[in-house]
């Protein structure tokens, strides 16, 4: 039985994943683009301007979703790490590596939009605000995982080491966030409350929900695209990738 | 009943199969030499048997119990001598051996002094290992064979860097261990001349040679 | 039977201490580093006592962080390189205990001396005398966490030839909470405010690290050996 399982995991999964994700991707992409277009149009054109910040607040429709997704992405990556450590599924290794890249990109996006937001709000491009500082540390954590992965020669060792590191990160992230929050309140009492969601006017809040959903889907689409690229690279010597490259298409798996 | 049994071992490295379908047993008193060219996976196999590597799939049994389920019992009964001698250059031969003995928690009755004398290091008992030659440092590692009460010796290239006299000494140690009912699994590029029977397992196909 | 020894982790700790003692000249390196980094600040910022006194808590803590990091790379590396780690992993003592023992020795030979020297360094930066107890105690507690968390990084990079720079990339972000609360305790004491809650939080971090860090380090060591 265990032999059958390991056989399935080793050979079945990547190909099965590639086939299934081919079917899902168009739908997911369509939904992601649709939600983002809807949410952004609503938020940028129709939502009322903020009483204090005017129109500059509208960047939250990008900044807040990106920040949400980058934090959730770290936990998703660590989840893939657990699967990789416990069950040694190669696809989890692929997901972990892809998740690090996409998550870092999302964090970077949140940092850049936060910085752009800072210019009209505080008059500087960078401000050591609690939220932005935490995002910066999160970016460092992502970069650490990526650098560790690249440092190993063996992909399997790399993935397992990164899984341990991302688990250490999941324990640390809440502590880091709380520490930075506390540090910020100690040094400069918050003058402007950012995105306190419940206090937002519903007309401002509803588009935000739509873009957050859109960003989660976008994350999923990007993750799947990166995973598919790596699955192809890993399996380049296998028969099904060869068939695919020669335009013979993906036949259904025997018995699967 | 065999003391150690390996069934259908398989190792794949970087999408390349090193060996597969490898099975062998070790009954009390048996010595098995693993043969194969460089890169055939000898060290990987020995590390897997020693419980250090999980890159080898298949089943292994110690005293009839499946590994790694009976891992602790197995580790207590095995001695692994790897490529690197696990000798600290800053410590004397005596201190190095005391550390190894401390790791196992028990030793044979020969004692550290006796083991050092037997491998010809009595004079260098208190010389830091960094001032000894490579062969002498290797001898510190070989003294562990005398000190350890383990029944299963896993020796990866035990003859590296030691002189002819040392080689024949190790060979007689291995033979004596087998004669006392122990088992030995070893790799070496050196032509073994044991005064007892031993088997050879070639790694290319896993067939018995 | 002949070697009357304690449990394996104790033997490992004893050997590490002995090696550290034989190479005691090296133990001074982190302390000299700490002193040099702290001495660079007046040269960069200017010698005004008020300015230096204001930034002293942060400067001393950042310098201590880096000094502790410097010595972390070697925590498991020499054992990995000479094959001792294979023997340690195969010993009947759980790897959790041996990893913890090695981290404890690392704290004894780096974190502890760094803590004891830090008031001298802080004195050079005009930290008020009233803040010295807070500095000493926060350092003693905080460096425990630094050694433990640093040990995870050292274990993760032990199989890599050039682990040093990568290690700092992995570990420094994880040091943020210790830095925040450590320098806050000293800052509070310098302003005559109570600093015990910060110290308690640092103690909490140390407890959490003692519980979890050896677990992660043990897993990382096994992964590196299994390559």
XYZ file of C-alpha atoms in Angstrom:
692
model
C 0.000 0.000 0.000
C 2.737 2.455 0.968
C 4.563 1.591 -2.226
C 1.444 2.418 -4.213
C 1.075 5.716 -2.386
C 4.654 6.793 -2.903
C 4.374 5.803 -6.552
C 1.264 7.935 -6.934
C 2.867 10.860 -5.156
C 6.034 10.689 -7.162
C 4.620 10.170 -10.594
C 0.934 10.942 -10.513
C 0.780 14.266 -8.765
C 2.670 16.693 -11.011
C 0.948 15.512 -14.118
C -2.452 15.407 -12.496
C -1.838 18.892 -11.127
C -0.840 20.188 -14.526
C -3.980 18.817 -16.149
C -6.380 19.994 -13.449
C -4.815 23.439 -13.205
C -5.131 23.825 -16.989
C -8.859 23.441 -16.560
C -9.135 25.785 -13.588
C -6.850 28.593 -14.692
C -9.135 30.233 -17.299
C -12.011 30.412 -14.828
C -9.870 31.671 -11.975
C -8.185 34.278 -14.178
C -11.520 35.461 -15.519
C -12.934 35.788 -11.992
C -9.817 37.532 -10.667
C -9.703 40.103 -13.472
C -13.459 40.620 -13.245
C -13.463 41.204 -9.493
C -10.431 43.502 -9.652
C -11.930 45.533 -12.521
C -15.239 45.809 -10.710
C -13.734 46.663 -7.341
C -11.235 49.169 -8.721
C -13.781 50.979 -10.897
C -16.178 51.138 -7.963
C -13.495 52.230 -5.522
C -11.674 54.690 -7.751
C -14.585 56.301 -9.556
C -17.735 55.901 -7.480
C -16.770 55.680 -3.792
C -16.940 59.055 -1.987
C -13.646 60.850 -1.228
C -12.292 60.671 2.307
C -13.064 63.620 4.591
C -9.426 64.044 5.678
C -7.320 62.508 2.926
C -9.445 63.403 -0.101
C -8.832 61.192 -3.107
C -5.432 59.872 -2.040
C -7.057 57.348 0.258
C -8.182 55.415 -2.818
C -4.865 53.616 -2.949
C -6.179 51.414 -0.142
C -8.014 49.464 -2.823
C -4.622 48.131 -3.863
C -2.565 48.531 -0.688
C -4.817 46.793 1.815
C -5.625 43.748 -0.347
C -1.931 43.308 -1.174
C -1.038 43.490 2.510
C -3.763 40.959 3.400
C -2.669 38.518 0.739
C 1.025 38.808 1.536
C 0.428 37.916 5.182
C -1.986 35.100 4.362
C 0.462 33.957 1.685
C 3.157 33.408 4.278
C 0.878 31.103 6.210
C -0.127 29.311 3.009
C 3.563 28.829 2.245
C 4.193 27.433 5.722
C 1.182 25.140 5.233
C 2.804 23.785 2.078
C 5.947 23.387 4.172
C 4.134 21.204 6.708
C 2.785 19.009 3.920
C 6.285 18.769 2.462
C 7.849 17.840 5.808
C 5.234 15.323 6.897
C 4.142 13.633 3.680
C 7.065 14.509 1.414
C 4.878 15.402 -1.519
C 6.900 16.990 -4.307
C 4.033 19.236 -5.305
C 4.153 20.816 -1.838
C 7.823 21.651 -2.424
C 6.820 23.313 -5.672
C 4.035 25.230 -3.921
C 6.386 26.387 -1.182
C 8.885 27.817 -3.609
C 6.226 29.411 -5.810
C 4.476 30.809 -2.730
C 7.666 32.507 -1.563
C 8.083 34.307 -4.881
C 4.467 35.397 -5.281
C 4.214 36.357 -1.605
C 7.345 38.486 -1.803
C 5.942 40.216 -4.896
C 2.662 40.954 -3.065
C 4.543 42.287 -0.044
C 6.619 44.480 -2.314
C 3.440 45.754 -3.962
C 1.975 46.588 -0.548
C 5.163 48.405 0.445
C 5.319 50.463 -2.749
C 1.654 51.465 -2.574
C 2.097 52.288 1.102
C 5.027 54.481 0.238
C 3.101 56.254 -2.539
C 0.267 56.786 -0.086
C 2.755 58.279 2.376
C 3.685 61.148 0.069
C 0.334 63.055 0.120
C -0.521 61.894 3.643
C 2.685 62.531 5.568
C 4.725 64.404 2.975
C 7.467 61.772 2.743
C 7.955 58.688 0.628
C 8.807 56.558 3.613
C 7.394 56.629 7.088
C 8.241 54.281 9.949
C 4.612 53.485 10.559
C 3.839 50.246 12.423
C 1.994 48.641 9.537
C 4.590 49.512 6.914
C 7.492 48.485 9.149
C 5.855 45.119 9.758
C 5.425 44.709 6.013
C 9.116 45.458 5.569
C 10.070 42.753 8.074
C 7.671 40.376 6.312
C 9.447 41.118 3.035
C 12.759 40.260 4.713
C 11.292 36.971 5.912
C 10.155 36.124 2.385
C 13.551 37.070 0.961
C 15.201 34.843 3.580
C 13.141 31.842 2.476
C 13.939 32.539 -1.181
C 17.664 32.950 -0.491
C 17.770 29.754 1.570
C 16.063 27.809 -1.191
C 18.546 28.986 -3.792
C 21.526 28.167 -1.562
C 20.962 24.406 -1.580
C 21.960 22.178 -4.457
C 19.406 19.490 -3.732
C 15.843 20.649 -4.332
C 14.450 18.285 -1.737
C 16.808 19.475 0.993
C 16.113 23.066 -0.013
C 12.362 22.615 0.260
C 12.552 20.913 3.643
C 14.932 23.510 5.078
C 12.652 26.288 3.788
C 9.681 24.514 5.352
C 11.381 24.630 8.766
C 12.307 28.285 8.267
C 8.777 29.260 7.252
C 7.384 27.427 10.294
C 9.753 29.393 12.513
C 8.475 32.484 10.701
C 4.825 31.675 11.420
C 5.551 31.539 15.140
C 7.499 34.771 14.903
C 5.226 36.864 12.695
C 2.533 37.534 15.326
C 5.264 38.402 17.834
C 6.985 40.691 15.342
C 3.700 42.413 14.439
C 2.762 42.952 18.082
C 6.273 44.165 18.936
C 6.310 46.642 16.083
C 2.801 47.857 16.981
C 3.910 48.407 20.548
C 7.146 50.053 19.418
C 5.207 52.452 17.218
C 2.733 53.409 19.925
C 5.683 54.050 22.226
C 7.563 56.352 19.907
C 4.905 58.287 18.034
C 1.276 58.104 19.046
C -0.777 57.451 15.933
C -2.156 60.665 14.502
C -3.913 59.212 11.531
C -5.738 55.943 11.931
C -5.342 53.970 8.780
C -8.041 51.717 7.376
C -9.964 51.065 10.536
C -12.363 48.920 8.558
C -15.465 49.093 10.785
C -15.296 52.905 10.999
C -15.159 53.251 7.227
C -18.210 54.404 5.417
C -19.945 51.380 3.824
C -19.673 53.021 0.394
C -15.881 52.988 0.819
C -15.782 49.605 2.468
C -17.733 47.482 0.002
C -15.389 48.031 -2.975
C -12.531 47.099 -0.651
C -14.115 43.716 0.033
C -14.383 43.132 -3.713
C -10.724 44.008 -4.376
C -9.589 41.862 -1.437
C -11.410 38.899 -2.961
C -9.945 39.787 -6.336
C -6.436 39.877 -4.883
C -6.839 36.472 -3.259
C -7.842 35.058 -6.630
C -5.000 36.895 -8.347
C -2.611 35.356 -5.833
C -4.008 31.936 -6.613
C -3.656 32.476 -10.360
C -0.051 33.676 -10.040
C 0.755 30.810 -7.691
C -0.661 28.239 -10.103
C 1.203 29.776 -13.047
C 4.512 29.657 -11.206
C 3.864 26.153 -9.951
C 3.058 24.965 -13.467
C 6.285 26.467 -14.776
C 8.298 24.688 -12.112
C 6.464 21.393 -12.547
C 7.376 21.522 -16.240
C 10.993 22.281 -15.425
C 11.228 19.480 -12.883
C 9.526 16.958 -15.112
C 11.233 18.015 -18.310
C 12.658 14.562 -18.888
C 9.348 12.794 -18.424
C 7.201 11.462 -21.164
C 4.161 13.676 -20.643
C 6.133 16.911 -20.816
C 7.722 15.704 -24.013
C 4.284 14.950 -25.430
C 3.132 18.377 -24.372
C 6.113 20.105 -25.942
C 5.590 18.257 -29.211
C 2.006 19.423 -29.287
C 0.528 16.012 -28.674
C -1.494 17.321 -25.750
C -2.125 15.850 -22.358
C -3.783 12.493 -22.573
C -5.715 11.352 -19.529
C -3.561 9.338 -17.194
C -3.823 5.589 -17.275
C -6.125 4.667 -14.455
C -6.190 8.203 -13.093
C 17.787 -15.753 11.956
C 19.697 -12.832 10.409
C 20.620 -9.984 12.703
C 20.164 -7.410 9.974
C 18.131 -7.649 6.827
C 17.720 -5.205 3.937
C 14.962 -5.776 1.387
C 14.600 -4.221 -2.030
C 16.585 -1.060 -1.373
C 16.422 1.615 -4.014
C 18.193 4.933 -4.310
C 17.563 7.685 -6.788
C 19.737 10.783 -7.013
C 19.032 13.738 -9.293
C 16.591 11.698 -11.382
C 19.235 8.949 -11.770
C 18.820 5.499 -10.232
C 21.968 4.571 -8.288
C 20.824 1.126 -7.266
C 17.564 -0.758 -6.980
C 16.332 -4.148 -5.941
C 19.238 -4.434 -3.501
C 18.700 -7.047 -0.788
C 21.129 -8.619 1.617
C 21.198 -10.156 5.077
C 23.749 -10.262 7.851
C 23.640 -13.287 10.138
C 25.748 -13.251 13.322
C 29.431 -13.608 12.407
C 29.011 -12.354 8.854
C 30.997 -9.667 7.055
C 29.683 -7.975 3.927
C 31.779 -5.739 1.730
C 29.910 -3.349 -0.545
C 31.598 -3.010 -3.925
C 31.112 -0.396 -6.579
C 32.905 2.365 -8.458
C 33.029 5.951 -7.180
C 29.589 7.499 -7.195
C 27.805 4.155 -7.109
C 26.065 5.109 -3.866
C 28.138 3.155 -1.341
C 28.284 5.967 1.192
C 24.599 6.760 0.688
C 23.757 3.111 1.346
C 25.869 2.963 4.508
C 24.416 6.243 5.778
C 20.925 4.929 5.128
C 21.667 1.726 7.035
C 23.143 3.833 9.841
C 19.879 5.783 10.045
C 21.353 9.071 8.824
C 19.856 9.232 5.366
C 16.310 8.763 4.161
C 17.252 8.919 0.493
C 17.047 5.144 0.204
C 13.638 3.502 -0.027
C 12.943 -0.092 0.882
C 12.701 -2.058 4.084
C 15.266 -2.817 6.746
C 14.971 -5.081 9.771
C 17.046 -5.351 12.918
C 16.607 -8.542 14.903
C 13.394 -9.163 12.992
C 11.863 -5.787 13.888
C 11.253 -3.231 11.139
C 13.309 -0.052 11.118
C 12.970 2.776 11.882
C 10.353 1.556 14.355
C 12.962 -0.051 16.588
C 15.375 2.787 15.893
C 16.697 3.382 19.419
C 17.493 -0.246 20.027
C 19.194 -0.389 16.652
C 21.263 2.762 17.224
C 22.517 1.415 20.549
C 23.720 -1.728 18.829
C 25.459 -0.092 15.867
C 28.698 1.764 15.406
C 29.061 4.014 12.399
C 32.495 5.084 11.229
C 32.012 7.619 8.453
C 34.256 9.416 5.998
C 34.958 12.108 8.546
C 36.610 10.743 11.629
C 34.659 12.851 14.181
C 37.952 13.783 15.836
C 38.251 17.290 17.272
C 41.657 18.803 16.470
C 41.687 20.867 19.655
C 41.237 17.858 21.947
C 43.662 15.093 22.859
C 43.059 11.470 21.777
C 41.965 10.681 25.326
C 39.429 13.523 25.409
C 38.123 12.619 21.975
C 37.495 9.035 22.996
C 35.970 10.033 26.314
C 33.492 12.139 24.380
C 32.529 9.229 22.119
C 32.166 6.941 25.113
C 29.992 9.582 26.760
C 27.737 9.712 23.712
C 26.983 5.987 23.925
C 26.841 5.961 27.694
C 28.681 2.617 27.903
C 31.939 1.078 26.717
C 33.669 -2.290 26.648
C 35.901 -3.288 29.541
C 39.122 -2.401 27.681
C 38.798 1.250 28.707
C 40.016 4.370 26.923
C 43.646 3.896 27.982
C 43.613 0.286 26.801
C 42.071 1.225 23.449
C 44.663 3.959 22.903
C 47.445 1.495 23.686
C 46.015 -1.074 21.291
C 46.046 1.362 18.346
C 49.533 2.560 19.211
C 48.645 5.991 20.534
C 49.571 5.488 24.201
C 52.504 7.907 23.881
C 50.243 10.579 22.383
C 47.517 10.298 24.975
C 47.731 13.996 25.868
C 48.869 15.516 22.562
C 46.168 17.648 20.942
C 44.994 15.879 17.800
C 45.931 18.832 15.609
C 49.605 17.974 16.219
C 49.121 14.358 15.088
C 49.369 13.057 11.521
C 46.299 12.212 9.434
C 46.938 8.512 9.964
C 47.241 8.944 13.707
C 43.986 10.881 13.801
C 42.363 8.066 11.872
C 43.679 5.681 14.500
C 41.796 7.637 17.160
C 38.643 6.889 15.225
C 39.632 3.234 14.921
C 40.102 2.986 18.686
C 36.333 3.480 18.850
C 35.958 -0.010 17.380
C 37.624 -1.398 20.490
C 35.676 0.783 22.885
C 32.180 0.384 21.542
C 30.030 -2.527 22.708
C 28.011 -2.353 19.458
C 27.376 -5.616 17.613
C 26.879 -4.071 14.185
C 29.805 -2.186 12.682
C 29.151 0.070 9.695
C 32.537 1.128 8.329
C 32.892 3.559 5.433
C 36.431 3.321 3.999
C 38.047 2.415 7.349
C 41.523 2.053 5.798
C 41.864 5.624 4.552
C 45.170 7.263 5.523
C 46.512 4.469 7.734
C 49.739 2.532 7.156
C 50.113 -1.157 6.276
C 50.526 -2.250 9.862
C 47.376 -0.365 10.792
C 45.477 -1.934 7.902
C 46.261 -5.462 9.030
C 45.339 -4.490 12.578
C 41.934 -3.256 11.460
C 41.476 -6.392 9.396
C 42.164 -8.591 12.393
C 39.787 -6.429 14.478
C 37.046 -6.961 11.905
C 37.707 -10.706 11.797
C 37.737 -10.947 15.584
C 34.483 -9.005 15.816
C 32.813 -11.415 13.414
C 34.280 -14.404 15.237
C 32.684 -13.102 18.435
C 29.276 -13.098 16.760
C 29.197 -9.484 15.564
C 28.327 -8.319 12.052
C 30.236 -5.911 9.822
C 29.116 -3.931 6.780
C 31.959 -2.086 5.108
C 33.150 -0.374 1.971
C 36.749 -0.152 0.866
C 38.726 0.118 -2.335
C 41.466 -1.844 -0.623
C 41.743 -5.597 -1.253
C 40.537 -7.215 1.940
C 42.639 -10.050 3.292
C 40.656 -11.482 6.156
C 41.382 -14.850 7.654
C 37.691 -15.586 7.681
C 34.968 -15.784 5.048
C 33.242 -12.665 3.877
C 30.735 -11.812 1.177
C 30.745 -9.073 -1.396
C 27.709 -7.188 -2.683
C 28.117 -5.191 -5.881
C 26.082 -2.033 -6.220
C 25.552 -1.760 -9.988
C 22.589 -4.047 -10.142
C 22.309 -5.157 -6.572
C 23.158 -8.710 -7.586
C 25.290 -10.784 -5.274
C 28.806 -11.137 -6.612
C 31.629 0.990 32.312
C 35.086 2.467 32.522
C 34.166 5.992 31.512
C 32.004 7.324 34.280
C 30.039 9.877 32.322
C 26.708 11.610 32.542
C 24.013 11.797 29.875
C 25.181 12.462 26.335
C 23.984 16.075 26.241
C 26.063 16.843 29.319
C 29.115 15.253 27.715
C 28.518 17.342 24.572
C 28.203 20.533 26.605
C 31.352 19.666 28.537
C 33.334 19.066 25.359
C 32.118 22.324 23.767
C 33.105 24.243 26.888
C 36.531 22.576 26.875
C 37.074 23.480 23.205
C 35.945 27.048 23.887
C 38.367 27.205 26.795
C 41.269 25.919 24.653
C 40.503 28.609 22.096
C 39.687 31.297 24.605
C 41.466 33.974 22.565
C 38.638 33.651 20.030
C 36.022 34.303 22.682
C 37.244 37.889 22.877
C 36.409 38.567 19.208
C 32.678 39.317 19.662
C 33.524 41.614 22.568
C 36.073 43.565 20.537
C 33.563 43.712 17.694
C 30.942 45.126 20.049
C 33.363 47.763 21.232
C 34.412 48.762 17.707
C 30.842 49.033 16.392
C 29.860 51.158 19.388
C 32.959 53.332 18.893
C 32.020 53.965 15.264
C 28.824 55.749 16.252
C 30.398 58.821 17.915
C 32.616 59.067 14.834
C 29.592 58.970 12.580
C 27.075 60.949 14.615
C 29.346 63.378 16.432
C 30.668 63.499 19.986
C 27.801 65.493 21.568
C 27.018 63.664 24.848
C 23.298 64.473 24.733
C 22.856 63.048 21.263
C 24.880 59.920 22.083
C 23.099 59.366 25.353
C 19.760 59.506 23.549
C 20.669 56.850 20.978
C 22.817 54.722 23.330
C 20.160 52.067 24.180
C 19.482 51.316 20.539
C 23.124 51.448 19.492
C 24.303 49.072 22.214
C 21.489 46.646 21.450
C 22.087 46.663 17.691
C 25.829 46.192 18.247
C 25.162 43.301 20.656
C 22.771 41.742 18.135
C 25.459 41.792 15.451
C 28.169 40.557 17.823
C 25.994 37.613 18.861
C 25.202 36.877 15.216
C 28.896 36.793 14.300
C 29.672 33.870 16.552
C 26.466 31.991 15.681
C 27.677 30.659 12.340
C 30.097 28.251 14.011
C 27.524 26.824 16.444
C 27.049 23.544 14.562
C 29.427 23.982 11.645
C 32.604 22.457 13.063
C 30.654 19.423 14.267
C 29.115 19.069 10.824
C 32.450 19.398 9.033
C 34.375 16.824 11.072
C 31.640 14.198 11.288
C 30.845 14.706 14.978
C 27.296 15.702 14.129
C 26.634 12.284 12.588
C 27.724 10.689 15.851
C 25.619 13.117 17.888
C 22.514 12.396 15.810
C 23.095 8.643 16.220
C 23.588 8.851 19.984
C 20.758 7.672 22.234
C 20.305 11.191 23.614
C 17.432 13.064 21.917
C 18.677 15.670 19.455
C 16.432 18.243 21.156
C 18.518 17.972 24.321
C 21.874 18.062 22.555
C 20.865 21.024 20.382
C 19.697 22.859 23.503
C 22.953 21.994 25.280
C 25.032 23.358 22.410
C 22.944 26.538 22.288
C 23.341 26.962 26.039
C 27.122 26.687 25.710
C 26.994 29.224 22.882
C 25.171 31.636 25.194
C 27.694 31.018 27.966
C 30.663 31.848 25.744
C 29.133 34.654 23.661
C 25.808 36.062 24.907
C 26.813 36.121 28.555
C 30.168 37.936 28.088
C 28.535 40.355 25.640
C 25.926 41.178 28.296
C 28.560 41.677 30.974
C 30.611 44.002 28.767
C 27.645 45.998 27.440
C 27.468 48.444 30.415
C 31.063 49.462 29.692
C 30.223 50.082 26.053
C 27.079 51.966 27.083
C 29.175 54.082 29.435
C 31.272 55.202 26.472
C 28.045 56.425 24.881
C 26.978 58.340 28.035
C 24.065 56.095 28.952
C 22.858 57.329 32.366
C 24.045 55.160 35.266
C 20.414 54.632 36.305
C 19.838 52.627 33.125
C 22.762 50.243 33.658
C 20.863 47.571 35.643
C 18.133 47.568 32.998
C 20.771 47.178 30.285
C 22.542 44.326 32.046
C 19.412 42.338 32.863
C 17.693 42.913 29.526
C 20.903 41.823 27.787
C 21.248 38.694 29.903
C 17.674 37.667 29.095
C 17.621 38.889 25.495
C 20.852 37.217 24.418
C 19.386 33.852 25.492
C 16.745 34.287 22.806
C 19.382 35.509 20.346
C 21.518 32.388 20.871
C 18.507 30.095 20.517
C 16.989 31.746 17.448
C 20.439 32.155 15.939
C 20.961 28.444 16.519
C 18.009 27.678 14.230
C 19.668 29.691 11.477
C 23.028 28.046 12.122
C 21.392 24.619 11.898
C 19.584 25.531 8.671
C 22.758 26.724 6.947
C 25.152 24.167 8.449
C 25.530 22.199 5.223
C 26.203 25.258 3.066
C 29.774 26.253 2.426
C 29.084 29.966 2.515
C 26.481 30.204 5.217
C 27.600 33.378 6.966
C 25.903 36.107 4.979
C 22.817 34.002 4.350
C 22.541 33.339 8.070
C 22.266 37.044 8.847
C 19.594 37.406 6.185
C 17.548 34.615 7.757
C 18.011 35.517 11.384
C 18.152 39.303 11.734
C 14.430 39.812 10.937
C 13.614 37.294 13.672
C 15.651 39.356 16.152
C 13.255 42.332 15.807
C 11.114 41.630 18.911
C 14.167 41.218 21.153
C 15.631 44.466 19.818
C 12.356 46.344 20.344
C 11.797 45.259 23.926
C 15.465 45.193 24.914
C 16.160 48.763 23.849
C 12.759 49.869 25.181
C 13.640 48.548 28.647
C 16.902 50.497 28.650
C 15.214 53.593 27.246
C 12.529 53.463 29.936
C 15.148 53.107 32.677
C 17.113 56.030 31.239
C 13.995 58.192 31.554
C 13.378 57.007 35.101
C 10.371 54.914 34.119
C 9.663 51.346 35.297
C 11.148 48.716 32.984
C 10.053 45.466 34.577
C 7.254 44.708 32.134
C 9.697 44.860 29.206
C 11.997 42.529 31.098
C 9.119 40.139 31.743
C 8.310 40.088 28.022
C 11.965 39.363 27.212
C 11.755 36.501 29.716
C 8.661 35.249 27.913
C 10.514 35.312 24.603
C 13.386 33.363 26.169
C 10.989 30.720 27.519
C 9.252 30.365 24.170
C 12.622 30.094 22.427
C 13.892 27.471 24.893
C 10.789 25.395 24.179
C 10.627 25.682 20.394
C 14.045 26.637 19.017
C 15.811 23.313 19.781
C 12.941 21.543 18.028
C 13.418 23.575 14.852
C 17.208 23.320 15.080
C 17.060 19.534 15.510
C 14.816 19.212 12.463
C 17.126 21.481 10.461
C 20.199 19.458 11.457
C 18.580 16.205 10.386
C 17.577 17.746 7.057
C 21.131 18.939 6.429
C 22.622 15.552 7.300
C 20.145 13.823 5.015
C 21.378 15.404 1.798
